[in-house]
Amino acid sequence: MLITFKSKAATEITMYKEHARRILDLIQKDVERGVITPQELPQAIQKIEAAVADSKAHPISDEVNRDVNAHHNENGDDNEHEAPETVSFATRAFPVLEMLHAANKMQRDVMWGV
């Protein structure tokens, strides 16, 4: 399922709901439908930026890496395909953070599910 973030301060952003959920859970917002008001933007930006910094400080563990690559090496069943590329939380959150910064600067809402 997809979710589209909208604001008069920036271009729309569409992403998978499961990826948006992690961002929205940080700021205690419902993934189905919601709004971040101009008054909430500074705190939302702070929380998301803190989570991004934390995710950069704690890269994927060896165990998770091993699970992701289980079938993508010379000993695996599926060694003729390219190894999957993981996308970091920081990369997924970047466009949303950019929208939040723009909305904060222009004092506009950020909405989704409407």
PDB file of C-alpha atoms in Angstrom:
ATOM      1  CA  MET A   1       0.000   0.000   0.000  1.00  0.00           C
ATOM      2  CA  LEU A   2       1.207   3.511  -0.755  1.00  0.00           C
ATOM      3  CA  ILE A   3       0.959   6.743   1.174  1.00  0.00           C
ATOM      4  CA  THR A   4       1.328  10.248  -0.263  1.00  0.00           C
ATOM      5  CA  PHE A   5       2.556  13.165   1.814  1.00  0.00           C
ATOM      6  CA  LYS A   6       1.218  16.531   0.661  1.00  0.00           C
ATOM      7  CA  SER A   7       2.082  20.110   1.538  1.00  0.00           C
ATOM      8  CA  LYS A   8       1.734  23.461  -0.172  1.00  0.00           C
ATOM      9  CA  ALA A   9       5.409  23.981   0.676  1.00  0.00           C
ATOM     10  CA  ALA A  10       6.832  21.071  -1.350  1.00  0.00           C
ATOM     11  CA  THR A  11       6.235  18.466  -4.029  1.00  0.00           C
ATOM     12  CA  GLU A  12       4.192  15.389  -3.066  1.00  0.00           C
ATOM     13  CA  ILE A  13       6.094  12.365  -1.751  1.00  0.00           C
ATOM     14  CA  THR A  14       4.785   8.839  -2.278  1.00  0.00           C
ATOM     15  CA  MET A  15       6.230   5.895  -0.384  1.00  0.00           C
ATOM     16  CA  TYR A  16       5.242   2.475   0.887  1.00  0.00           C
ATOM     17  CA  LYS A  17       3.112   2.574   4.028  1.00  0.00           C
ATOM     18  CA  GLU A  18       5.424   0.239   5.918  1.00  0.00           C
ATOM     19  CA  HIS A  19       8.310   2.665   5.365  1.00  0.00           C
ATOM     20  CA  ALA A  20       6.214   5.706   6.281  1.00  0.00           C
ATOM     21  CA  ARG A  21       4.979   3.935   9.423  1.00  0.00           C
ATOM     22  CA  ARG A  22       8.426   4.091  11.045  1.00  0.00           C
ATOM     23  CA  ILE A  23       8.623   7.844  10.444  1.00  0.00           C
ATOM     24  CA  LEU A  24       5.074   8.495  11.621  1.00  0.00           C
ATOM     25  CA  ASP A  25       5.427   6.274  14.697  1.00  0.00           C
ATOM     26  CA  LEU A  26       8.298   8.500  15.835  1.00  0.00           C
ATOM     27  CA  ILE A  27       5.990  11.505  15.932  1.00  0.00           C
ATOM     28  CA  GLN A  28       2.994   9.515  17.190  1.00  0.00           C
ATOM     29  CA  LYS A  29       0.861   9.956  14.071  1.00  0.00           C
ATOM     30  CA  ASP A  30      -1.530   7.500  12.438  1.00  0.00           C
ATOM     31  CA  VAL A  31      -0.249   6.063   9.165  1.00  0.00           C
ATOM     32  CA  GLU A  32      -3.694   5.978   7.536  1.00  0.00           C
ATOM     33  CA  ARG A  33      -4.514   9.659   7.721  1.00  0.00           C
ATOM     34  CA  GLY A  34      -3.142  12.701   9.457  1.00  0.00           C
ATOM     35  CA  VAL A  35      -1.669  16.150   9.554  1.00  0.00           C
ATOM     36  CA  ILE A  36       1.418  17.764  11.028  1.00  0.00           C
ATOM     37  CA  THR A  37       0.572  21.350  11.849  1.00  0.00           C
ATOM     38  CA  PRO A  38       3.084  24.215  11.672  1.00  0.00           C
ATOM     39  CA  GLN A  39       3.192  24.210  15.486  1.00  0.00           C
ATOM     40  CA  GLU A  40       4.160  20.494  15.517  1.00  0.00           C
ATOM     41  CA  LEU A  41       6.807  20.737  12.792  1.00  0.00           C
ATOM     42  CA  PRO A  42       9.863  21.737  14.891  1.00  0.00           C
ATOM     43  CA  GLN A  43       9.391  18.845  17.315  1.00  0.00           C
ATOM     44  CA  ALA A  44       8.645  16.389  14.471  1.00  0.00           C
ATOM     45  CA  ILE A  45      11.806  17.447  12.638  1.00  0.00           C
ATOM     46  CA  GLN A  46      13.861  17.075  15.808  1.00  0.00           C
ATOM     47  CA  LYS A  47      12.553  13.556  16.528  1.00  0.00           C
ATOM     48  CA  ILE A  48      13.074  12.312  12.970  1.00  0.00           C
ATOM     49  CA  GLU A  49      16.559  13.827  12.735  1.00  0.00           C
ATOM     50  CA  ALA A  50      17.477  12.157  16.050  1.00  0.00           C
ATOM     51  CA  ALA A  51      16.270   8.788  14.708  1.00  0.00           C
ATOM     52  CA  VAL A  52      18.255   9.310  11.497  1.00  0.00           C
ATOM     53  CA  ALA A  53      21.407  10.089  13.513  1.00  0.00           C
ATOM     54  CA  ASP A  54      20.813   7.020  15.673  1.00  0.00           C
ATOM     55  CA  SER A  55      20.327   4.797  12.618  1.00  0.00           C
ATOM     56  CA  LYS A  56      23.623   6.043  11.186  1.00  0.00           C
ATOM     57  CA  ALA A  57      25.391   5.338  14.473  1.00  0.00           C
ATOM     58  CA  HIS A  58      24.089   1.747  14.559  1.00  0.00           C
ATOM     59  CA  PRO A  59      24.520   0.148  11.132  1.00  0.00           C
ATOM     60  CA  ILE A  60      22.929  -3.163  10.226  1.00  0.00           C
ATOM     61  CA  SER A  61      24.256  -5.948  12.411  1.00  0.00           C
ATOM     62  CA  ASP A  62      26.174  -8.892  11.017  1.00  0.00           C
ATOM     63  CA  GLU A  63      23.243 -11.200  11.788  1.00  0.00           C
ATOM     64  CA  VAL A  64      20.798  -9.142   9.728  1.00  0.00           C
ATOM     65  CA  ASN A  65      23.356  -8.843   6.925  1.00  0.00           C
ATOM     66  CA  ARG A  66      23.814 -12.619   6.973  1.00  0.00           C
ATOM     67  CA  ASP A  67      20.034 -13.174   6.741  1.00  0.00           C
ATOM     68  CA  VAL A  68      19.665 -10.730   3.841  1.00  0.00           C
ATOM     69  CA  ASN A  69      22.512 -12.352   1.944  1.00  0.00           C
ATOM     70  CA  ALA A  70      21.583 -15.976   2.788  1.00  0.00           C
ATOM     71  CA  HIS A  71      20.518 -16.816  -0.755  1.00  0.00           C
ATOM     72  CA  HIS A  72      22.752 -14.407  -2.586  1.00  0.00           C
ATOM     73  CA  ASN A  73      26.236 -15.884  -2.324  1.00  0.00           C
ATOM     74  CA  GLU A  74      28.241 -18.740  -3.738  1.00  0.00           C
ATOM     75  CA  ASN A  75      26.773 -21.203  -1.206  1.00  0.00           C
ATOM     76  CA  GLY A  76      23.172 -20.070  -1.607  1.00  0.00           C
ATOM     77  CA  ASP A  77      20.397 -21.348  -3.847  1.00  0.00           C
ATOM     78  CA  ASP A  78      20.002 -18.117  -5.788  1.00  0.00           C
ATOM     79  CA  ASN A  79      23.545 -17.086  -6.644  1.00  0.00           C
ATOM     80  CA  GLU A  80      22.790 -15.957 -10.199  1.00  0.00           C
ATOM     81  CA  HIS A  81      20.931 -12.851  -9.031  1.00  0.00           C
ATOM     82  CA  GLU A  82      22.453  -9.633  -7.805  1.00  0.00           C
ATOM     83  CA  ALA A  83      22.666  -9.152  -4.069  1.00  0.00           C
ATOM     84  CA  PRO A  84      19.848  -7.021  -2.648  1.00  0.00           C
ATOM     85  CA  GLU A  85      20.712  -3.463  -1.757  1.00  0.00           C
ATOM     86  CA  THR A  86      19.403  -2.341   1.588  1.00  0.00           C
ATOM     87  CA  VAL A  87      17.999   1.166   1.847  1.00  0.00           C
ATOM     88  CA  SER A  88      18.795   2.907   5.111  1.00  0.00           C
ATOM     89  CA  PHE A  89      16.273   4.663   7.290  1.00  0.00           C
ATOM     90  CA  ALA A  90      18.168   7.913   6.681  1.00  0.00           C
ATOM     91  CA  THR A  91      17.690   7.537   2.926  1.00  0.00           C
ATOM     92  CA  ARG A  92      13.983   6.753   3.258  1.00  0.00           C
ATOM     93  CA  ALA A  93      13.380   9.623   5.687  1.00  0.00           C
ATOM     94  CA  PHE A  94      15.310  12.240   3.673  1.00  0.00           C
ATOM     95  CA  PRO A  95      12.488  13.366   1.334  1.00  0.00           C
ATOM     96  CA  VAL A  96      10.010  13.585   4.203  1.00  0.00           C
ATOM     97  CA  LEU A  97      12.481  15.608   6.271  1.00  0.00           C
ATOM     98  CA  GLU A  98      13.018  17.958   3.329  1.00  0.00           C
ATOM     99  CA  MET A  99       9.256  18.448   3.080  1.00  0.00           C
ATOM    100  CA  LEU A 100       8.988  19.082   6.819  1.00  0.00           C
ATOM    101  CA  HIS A 101      11.772  21.679   6.671  1.00  0.00           C
ATOM    102  CA  ALA A 102      10.094  23.442   3.729  1.00  0.00           C
ATOM    103  CA  ALA A 103       6.707  23.352   5.461  1.00  0.00           C
ATOM    104  CA  ASN A 104       8.260  24.697   8.653  1.00  0.00           C
ATOM    105  CA  LYS A 105       9.898  27.542   6.761  1.00  0.00           C
ATOM    106  CA  MET A 106       6.617  28.475   5.046  1.00  0.00           C
ATOM    107  CA  GLN A 107       4.428  27.583   8.068  1.00  0.00           C
ATOM    108  CA  ARG A 108       2.294  25.076   6.115  1.00  0.00           C
ATOM    109  CA  ASP A 109       0.661  21.776   7.089  1.00  0.00           C
ATOM    110  CA  VAL A 110       1.907  18.378   5.961  1.00  0.00           C
ATOM    111  CA  MET A 111      -0.939  15.925   5.307  1.00  0.00           C
ATOM    112  CA  TRP A 112      -1.421  12.334   4.164  1.00  0.00           C
ATOM    113  CA  GLY A 113      -4.372  10.043   3.556  1.00  0.00           C
ATOM    114  CA  VAL A 114      -6.638  12.887   2.472  1.00  0.00           C
TER     115      VAL A 114
END
